[in-house]
Tab-separated table of C-alpha atoms and ligand atoms in Angstrom:
chain	number	residue	atom	x	y	z
A	695	MET	CA	167.393	68.168	55.513
A	696	PRO	CA	166.451	71.606	56.974
A	697	VAL	CA	167.982	74.446	55.771
A	698	ILE	CA	169.276	77.059	59.456
A	699	LEU	CA	169.467	80.490	59.107
A	700	GLY	CA	171.188	81.802	62.018
A	701	ILE	CA	171.579	85.402	63.478
A	702	ASP	CA	173.533	86.761	66.291
A	703	THR	CA	173.598	90.582	67.470
A	704	SER	CA	174.588	90.033	70.972
A	705	CYS	CA	177.456	92.624	71.060
A	706	ASP	CA	179.385	94.187	68.201
A	707	ASP	CA	178.980	91.978	65.479
A	708	THR	CA	176.265	91.332	62.712
A	709	GLY	CA	176.576	87.366	62.542
A	710	VAL	CA	174.765	85.638	59.957
A	711	GLY	CA	175.482	81.631	58.791
A	712	ILE	CA	173.692	79.334	57.195
A	713	VAL	CA	173.674	75.311	58.216
A	714	ARG	CA	172.078	72.070	56.782
A	715	ASP	CA	173.036	69.155	58.047
A	716	GLY	CA	176.216	70.409	60.425
A	717	VAL	CA	177.530	71.894	57.233
A	718	VAL	CA	178.206	75.596	56.946
A	719	LEU	CA	176.812	76.795	53.911
A	720	ALA	CA	177.739	80.707	54.795
A	721	ASN	CA	179.147	82.315	57.833
A	722	VAL	CA	179.120	86.427	57.014
A	723	VAL	CA	179.767	88.678	59.996
A	724	SER	CA	180.097	92.146	59.780
A	725	SER	CA	181.972	93.808	62.084
A	726	GLN	CA	181.819	97.564	64.092
A	727	THR	CA	185.444	97.003	65.400
A	728	ASP	CA	186.143	100.244	63.684
A	729	LEU	CA	182.885	102.092	64.862
A	730	HIS	CA	184.192	101.541	68.445
A	731	ALA	CA	187.945	101.501	68.556
A	732	LYS	CA	187.738	104.848	69.363
A	733	TYR	CA	186.192	104.606	72.608
A	734	GLY	CA	188.278	101.711	73.320
A	735	GLY	CA	185.104	99.508	73.813
A	736	VAL	CA	181.043	98.706	72.841
A	737	VAL	CA	178.811	101.818	72.905
A	738	PRO	CA	175.566	99.983	73.136
A	739	GLU	CA	173.509	102.696	71.718
A	740	GLN	CA	175.777	102.308	68.907
A	741	ALA	CA	176.057	99.139	67.764
A	742	SER	CA	172.113	98.535	68.199
A	743	ARG	CA	171.923	101.618	65.653
A	744	GLU	CA	174.630	99.610	63.236
A	745	HIS	CA	173.172	96.247	63.359
A	746	LEU	CA	169.870	97.498	62.279
A	747	SER	CA	171.670	99.234	59.298
A	748	VAL	CA	173.274	96.316	58.131
A	749	ILE	CA	171.440	93.265	59.014
A	750	ASP	CA	169.584	93.114	55.684
A	751	HIS	CA	172.519	93.358	53.586
A	752	VAL	CA	174.365	90.792	56.068
A	753	VAL	CA	171.123	88.317	55.315
A	754	SER	CA	171.617	88.989	51.719
A	755	GLU	CA	174.716	88.626	51.498
A	756	ALA	CA	174.979	84.974	53.488
A	757	LEU	CA	172.198	83.872	51.472
A	758	THR	CA	174.119	84.751	48.011
A	759	ARG	CA	177.300	82.868	49.765
A	760	GLY	CA	175.182	79.808	50.604
A	761	GLY	CA	173.993	79.687	47.468
A	762	VAL	CA	170.287	79.660	48.651
A	763	THR	CA	167.516	81.911	48.619
A	764	LEU	CA	164.903	82.925	51.301
A	765	ASP	CA	162.670	80.064	50.111
A	766	ASP	CA	165.400	77.569	50.249
A	767	ILE	CA	165.133	78.107	54.478
A	768	ASP	CA	163.416	76.398	56.943
A	769	VAL	CA	163.973	77.424	60.250
A	770	VAL	CA	165.385	81.070	61.748
A	771	ALA	CA	167.534	80.993	64.662
A	772	ALA	CA	168.431	83.725	66.446
A	773	THR	CA	170.783	84.718	69.801
A	774	TYR	CA	168.070	86.073	72.772
A	775	GLY	CA	170.421	86.391	75.613
A	776	PRO	CA	172.895	87.104	77.233
A	777	GLY	CA	174.169	90.466	75.549
A	778	LEU	CA	173.863	94.041	75.164
A	779	VAL	CA	169.803	94.323	75.275
A	780	GLY	CA	169.136	97.022	72.408
A	781	ALA	CA	171.851	94.476	70.295
A	782	LEU	CA	169.906	91.257	70.882
A	783	LEU	CA	166.351	92.981	70.038
A	784	VAL	CA	167.670	93.787	66.276
A	785	GLY	CA	168.682	90.054	65.681
A	786	LEU	CA	165.752	88.735	67.662
A	787	THR	CA	163.171	90.635	65.910
A	788	TYR	CA	164.571	90.278	62.463
A	789	ALA	CA	164.681	86.864	63.033
A	790	LYS	CA	161.219	86.318	64.653
A	791	ALA	CA	159.219	88.466	61.717
A	792	LEU	CA	161.350	86.835	59.158
A	793	ALA	CA	160.026	83.331	60.341
A	794	TRP	CA	156.444	84.641	61.033
A	795	SER	CA	156.203	86.137	57.704
A	796	ARG	CA	157.236	83.214	55.615
A	797	GLY	CA	155.474	80.480	58.103
A	798	LEU	CA	158.916	78.915	59.235
A	799	THR	CA	159.837	77.594	62.396
A	800	PHE	CA	161.757	80.020	64.798
A	801	VAL	CA	164.328	78.857	67.518
A	802	GLY	CA	165.954	80.955	70.265
A	803	ILE	CA	168.993	80.208	71.031
A	804	HIS	CA	171.699	81.204	74.604
A	805	HIS	CA	174.689	82.997	73.070
A	806	LEU	CA	176.581	80.185	74.930
A	807	GLU	CA	175.220	77.272	73.520
A	808	GLY	CA	176.019	78.316	69.897
A	809	HIS	CA	179.656	78.749	71.270
A	810	ILE	CA	179.558	75.364	72.329
A	811	ALA	CA	177.722	73.862	69.373
A	812	SER	CA	180.384	75.458	67.125
A	813	CYS	CA	183.096	73.037	68.374
A	814	LEU	CA	180.526	70.234	67.689
A	815	ALA	CA	180.004	70.406	64.029
A	816	THR	CA	181.410	67.419	62.767
A	817	GLY	CA	179.085	65.468	65.364
A	818	GLU	CA	182.154	63.437	66.751
A	819	LEU	CA	181.469	64.244	69.983
A	820	GLU	CA	178.237	64.355	72.329
A	821	PRO	CA	177.576	65.224	75.419
A	822	PRO	CA	178.672	64.752	78.869
A	823	PHE	CA	181.801	66.692	78.450
A	824	LEU	CA	183.109	69.793	79.820
A	825	SER	CA	183.113	73.001	78.095
A	826	LEU	CA	185.305	76.092	79.198
A	827	ILE	CA	184.180	79.453	77.414
A	828	ALA	CA	186.331	82.028	77.451
A	829	SER	CA	185.064	85.544	75.546
A	830	GLY	CA	184.704	89.137	76.074
A	831	GLY	CA	182.076	88.850	78.058
A	832	HIS	CA	181.930	85.575	79.680
A	833	THR	CA	184.499	82.637	81.373
A	834	SER	CA	182.735	80.249	82.225
A	835	LEU	CA	183.227	76.200	83.142
A	836	PHE	CA	180.232	73.948	82.423
A	837	GLU	CA	179.398	70.343	82.539
A	838	VAL	CA	177.332	69.625	79.044
A	839	GLU	CA	175.366	66.648	81.178
A	840	ALA	CA	172.998	65.792	78.128
A	841	PRO	CA	171.894	67.945	75.148
A	842	GLY	CA	171.049	71.071	76.183
A	843	ARG	CA	171.420	70.360	80.073
A	844	TYR	CA	174.273	72.436	81.375
A	845	LEU	CA	175.731	72.673	85.034
A	846	GLU	CA	177.627	75.493	85.621
A	847	LEU	CA	180.735	74.492	87.665
A	848	GLY	CA	182.506	78.071	88.010
A	849	LYS	CA	182.759	80.994	86.230
A	850	THR	CA	185.074	84.819	86.696
A	851	ARG	CA	184.557	86.433	89.800
A	852	ASP	CA	185.365	89.951	88.088
A	853	ASP	CA	186.524	90.083	84.594
A	854	ALA	CA	185.945	87.717	81.576
A	855	ALA	CA	189.375	86.475	80.312
A	856	GLY	CA	189.028	88.060	77.028
A	857	GLU	CA	188.223	91.764	78.842
A	858	ALA	CA	191.291	91.297	80.410
A	859	PHE	CA	192.936	90.813	77.110
A	860	ASP	CA	191.501	93.994	76.242
A	861	LYS	CA	192.174	96.070	79.125
A	862	VAL	CA	195.854	94.904	79.143
A	863	ALA	CA	196.002	95.761	75.106
A	864	ARG	CA	194.887	99.160	76.141
A	865	LEU	CA	197.515	99.522	79.002
A	866	LEU	CA	200.226	98.599	75.917
A	867	GLY	CA	198.709	100.659	73.551
A	868	LEU	CA	197.435	98.423	71.750
A	869	GLY	CA	193.856	98.647	69.703
A	870	PHE	CA	190.916	97.095	69.960
A	871	PRO	CA	189.911	94.102	70.324
A	872	GLY	CA	192.740	93.335	72.037
A	873	GLY	CA	192.747	89.996	71.850
A	874	PRO	CA	194.728	89.762	68.515
A	875	PRO	CA	197.302	92.472	68.772
A	876	LEU	CA	198.455	91.188	71.888
A	877	SER	CA	198.637	87.696	70.570
A	878	ASN	CA	200.696	89.143	67.485
A	879	LEU	CA	203.129	91.463	70.012
A	880	ALA	CA	203.249	88.016	72.462
A	881	LYS	CA	204.575	85.721	69.775
A	882	ARG	CA	208.154	87.821	69.829
A	883	GLY	CA	208.261	87.809	73.745
A	884	ASN	CA	209.401	86.120	76.489
A	885	GLU	CA	206.901	83.989	78.631
A	886	GLN	CA	208.702	83.526	81.427
A	887	ALA	CA	210.197	87.504	81.776
A	888	TYR	CA	207.521	88.600	84.401
A	889	PRO	CA	206.083	85.018	86.775
A	890	PHE	CA	202.887	86.945	87.890
A	891	LYS	CA	200.868	85.086	90.505
A	892	LEU	CA	198.418	82.581	88.642
A	893	PRO	CA	194.815	83.975	89.856
A	894	LEU	CA	193.092	81.843	92.747
A	895	ARG	CA	196.204	79.783	93.140
A	896	GLY	CA	195.891	77.248	95.569
A	897	GLN	CA	191.617	77.864	95.827
A	898	ALA	CA	189.695	75.041	95.359
A	899	GLY	CA	186.550	75.020	93.292
A	900	TYR	CA	186.250	76.096	89.106
A	901	ASP	CA	186.322	79.974	89.674
A	902	PHE	CA	188.608	82.355	87.667
A	903	SER	CA	189.805	85.988	88.264
A	904	PHE	CA	191.716	87.984	85.951
A	905	SER	CA	191.554	91.530	87.273
A	906	GLY	CA	194.462	91.065	89.458
A	907	LEU	CA	196.508	90.097	86.901
A	908	LYS	CA	195.328	93.349	85.026
A	909	THR	CA	196.455	95.534	87.781
A	910	ALA	CA	199.851	93.423	88.373
A	911	VAL	CA	200.421	94.227	84.918
A	912	ALA	CA	199.529	97.903	84.959
A	913	VAL	CA	201.762	98.214	88.441
A	914	LEU	CA	204.203	96.644	86.487
A	915	LEU	CA	204.185	99.099	83.775
A	916	GLN	CA	204.648	102.142	86.193
A	917	LYS	CA	207.302	100.709	87.864
A	918	GLU	CA	209.385	99.694	84.660
A	919	PRO	CA	208.107	101.688	81.797
A	920	GLN	CA	211.023	100.718	79.621
A	921	ALA	CA	209.903	97.002	80.387
A	922	SER	CA	209.926	94.965	76.888
A	923	LYS	CA	206.008	94.775	75.937
A	924	ALA	CA	206.460	91.435	73.769
A	925	ASP	CA	207.855	90.064	77.067
A	926	VAL	CA	204.701	91.601	79.141
A	927	ALA	CA	202.144	90.426	76.687
A	928	ALA	CA	203.810	86.918	76.476
A	929	SER	CA	204.051	86.542	80.272
A	930	PHE	CA	200.541	87.575	80.929
A	931	GLU	CA	199.166	85.490	78.204
A	932	ARG	CA	201.103	82.525	79.565
A	933	THR	CA	199.511	83.511	83.067
A	934	VAL	CA	195.973	83.368	81.728
A	935	THR	CA	196.350	80.342	79.918
A	936	GLU	CA	197.952	78.577	82.385
A	937	SER	CA	195.187	79.676	84.821
A	938	LEU	CA	192.063	78.131	82.142
A	939	ILE	CA	194.382	74.972	82.221
A	940	GLU	CA	194.618	74.577	85.933
A	941	VAL	CA	190.680	74.925	86.673
A	942	ALA	CA	189.680	72.877	83.411
A	943	LEU	CA	192.105	69.979	84.825
A	944	ARG	CA	190.864	70.415	88.099
A	945	ALA	CA	187.317	70.139	86.625
A	946	ALA	CA	188.057	67.438	84.679
A	947	ASN	CA	189.652	65.283	87.393
A	948	ALA	CA	187.010	65.479	89.846
A	949	THR	CA	184.115	64.730	87.129
A	950	GLY	CA	186.022	62.120	84.902
A	951	HIS	CA	185.272	63.703	82.018
A	952	GLN	CA	188.212	63.512	79.212
A	953	ASP	CA	186.276	65.558	76.704
A	954	LEU	CA	187.089	69.568	76.711
A	955	VAL	CA	185.351	72.022	74.708
A	956	VAL	CA	186.944	75.164	74.631
A	957	ALA	CA	185.238	78.006	73.203
A	958	GLY	CA	184.626	81.804	72.533
A	959	GLY	CA	186.848	84.715	71.011
A	960	VAL	CA	189.718	83.530	73.306
A	961	ALA	CA	189.893	80.193	72.027
A	962	ALA	CA	191.182	81.993	68.860
A	963	ASN	CA	194.836	82.147	70.852
A	964	SER	CA	197.340	80.303	69.511
A	965	ARG	CA	199.577	80.300	72.601
A	966	LEU	CA	196.203	78.928	74.186
A	967	ARG	CA	195.591	76.218	71.769
A	968	ARG	CA	198.915	74.977	71.654
A	969	ARG	CA	198.854	75.009	75.636
A	970	PHE	CA	195.588	72.783	75.828
A	971	SER	CA	196.262	70.496	73.235
A	972	GLN	CA	199.587	69.308	75.583
A	973	VAL	CA	197.448	68.713	79.020
A	974	GLY	CA	196.496	65.229	78.280
A	975	LEU	CA	192.679	65.183	77.815
A	976	ARG	CA	190.721	65.344	74.185
A	977	VAL	CA	190.477	69.138	73.886
A	978	HIS	CA	187.716	70.543	71.091
A	979	PHE	CA	188.292	73.886	69.817
A	980	PRO	CA	185.852	75.409	67.063
A	981	PRO	CA	187.066	76.179	63.445
A	982	PHE	CA	188.939	79.644	63.644
A	983	GLU	CA	186.407	81.201	61.531
A	984	LEU	CA	183.474	80.155	63.963
A	985	THR	CA	185.629	81.124	67.091
A	986	THR	CA	184.750	84.747	67.453
A	987	ASP	CA	180.935	85.777	67.588
A	988	ASN	CA	179.137	84.354	64.450
A	989	GLY	CA	175.244	83.585	63.161
A	990	ALA	CA	176.765	80.282	61.921
A	991	MET	CA	177.106	79.025	65.471
A	992	ILE	CA	173.340	79.941	66.302
A	993	ALA	CA	172.358	77.621	63.467
A	994	LEU	CA	174.353	74.956	64.594
A	995	ALA	CA	172.842	75.074	68.284
A	996	ALA	CA	169.426	75.302	66.568
A	997	GLU	CA	169.920	72.238	64.792
A	998	ARG	CA	170.590	70.344	67.603
A	999	ARG	CA	167.437	71.330	69.225
A	1000	LEU	CA	165.267	70.254	66.238
A	1001	PRO	CA	162.451	69.449	65.849
A	1002	ALA	CA	161.261	72.348	67.922
A	1003	ALA	CA	157.840	74.185	67.865
A	1004	SER	CA	158.488	78.028	67.541
A	1005	ASP	CA	158.869	80.045	70.731
A	1006	TRP	CA	157.588	83.869	69.841
A	1007	GLU	CA	157.059	84.638	73.272
A	1008	ILE	CA	161.247	84.526	73.993
A	1009	ASP	CA	162.149	88.147	74.412
A	1010	ALA	CA	165.793	89.372	74.718
A	1011	GLU	CA	167.403	88.689	77.974
A	1012	PRO	CA	170.767	90.567	79.035
A	1013	TYR	CA	171.523	88.303	81.554
A	1014	LEU	CA	170.560	84.644	80.923
A	1015	PRO	CA	171.705	82.044	82.452
A	1016	LEU	CA	172.932	79.114	80.338
A	1017	ALA	CA	171.182	76.633	83.039
A	1018	GLU	CA	168.318	78.005	82.127
A	1019	SER	CA	167.859	78.077	78.743
A	1020	GLU	CA	166.565	74.969	77.946
A	1021	PRO	CA	163.396	75.494	75.610
A	1022	SER	CA	159.871	75.672	77.090
A	1023	SER	CA	158.122	73.976	74.405
A	1024	THR	CA	159.357	71.243	71.870
A	1025	THR	CA	157.802	68.862	69.448
B	1210	KG4	O1	183.284	85.419	71.816
B	1210	KG4	P1	183.711	86.797	71.416
B	1210	KG4	O2	183.813	87.022	69.811
B	1210	KG4	O3	182.558	88.067	72.269
B	1210	KG4	C1	182.007	87.679	73.165
B	1210	KG4	O4	181.208	87.052	73.349
B	1210	KG4	O5	182.356	88.268	74.045
B	1210	KG4	O6	185.079	87.138	72.202
B	1210	KG4	C2	185.436	88.429	71.831
B	1210	KG4	C3	187.044	88.217	72.818
B	1210	KG4	C4	187.464	89.967	72.930
B	1210	KG4	O7	187.622	90.665	74.207
B	1210	KG4	C5	188.874	89.494	72.174
B	1210	KG4	O8	189.649	90.664	72.439
B	1210	KG4	C6	189.057	87.904	72.524
B	1210	KG4	O9	187.989	87.436	72.393
B	1210	KG4	N1	189.763	87.374	71.437
B	1210	KG4	C7	191.242	86.932	71.864
B	1210	KG4	C8	191.965	86.776	70.638
B	1210	KG4	N2	190.876	87.081	69.303
B	1210	KG4	C9	189.828	87.514	70.082
B	1210	KG4	N3	191.561	86.907	72.789
B	1210	KG4	C10	192.868	86.190	73.156
B	1210	KG4	N4	193.786	86.001	71.938
B	1210	KG4	C11	193.057	86.125	70.417
B	1210	KG4	N5	193.772	85.710	69.442
B	1211	ZN	ZN1	180.669	85.635	72.063
């Protein structure tokens, strides 16, 4: 079984993972959270520089934790899009150079294919199924028709779900990224305290929208500065969760799929996990440690693409759609 080293540098985490036969041998993530926290968001140029300064070390650490050396690696995979172009280029160029210099196979992976693969490690689920990806940069619903074949049913018209968490957390005076502190605060709140309107209620289709909800929170906090922050957080979290569920269920009813993969950073949210597990579908989440960006998910996705010929021409593509990410040459 080939040993695969996967790299993700699409945003602000330098992730390197090592995988063999669906098993994650190592998963090391160097987070830049502290670096960007003071700006309340990711500063692209700083992200690229930080990836560059730590990537060698993160690869060494992953090899050590995985109990392997570079001589054991057969395939090197990296995210080539979507993401911040400078950040993507660091991981992609590193991966290509490593593979080329050692005569290894190089595989380019779409970031969202990595998130989906993070739920498939056990090998119990094969396409077709539905996949909802809710992260800081994306909120989309896909029908995964066959391995590597994706049909985008809908996506957010404005903010991604994670982005809404980050912005509302900021309004509540919490840190960045906002998902984890907001969901911690929400645990103490009453989710029925503020009945925010469900976004796009009554509309057909599979799109999402979260910026109106964020504005509703801002208006509420202006009108009621004394509002319980925990209640606001819980009510916001409930509304995001119910909106995601409503659209996913509509798609499941229309397509007949019973299996739903829920991936991306927002899938770390415990209220969301609890509620999705009550909706009557077979819902598959990634293991908690593979939920936010990491390199192991990229290695897992690459493993599903093998055997593959190296595509050295692949370039960083900041806006790469998943439906067009099929490799041009496989053997
Ligand atoms: O998948 P990810 O690591 O990066 C992107 O590809 O965007 O997702 C990061 C996003 C951030 O917006 C963060 O606030 C959100 O995931 N997030 C959460 C939780 N943990 C991370 N949102 C809600 N609840 C959480 N527990
Ligand atoms: Zn991601």
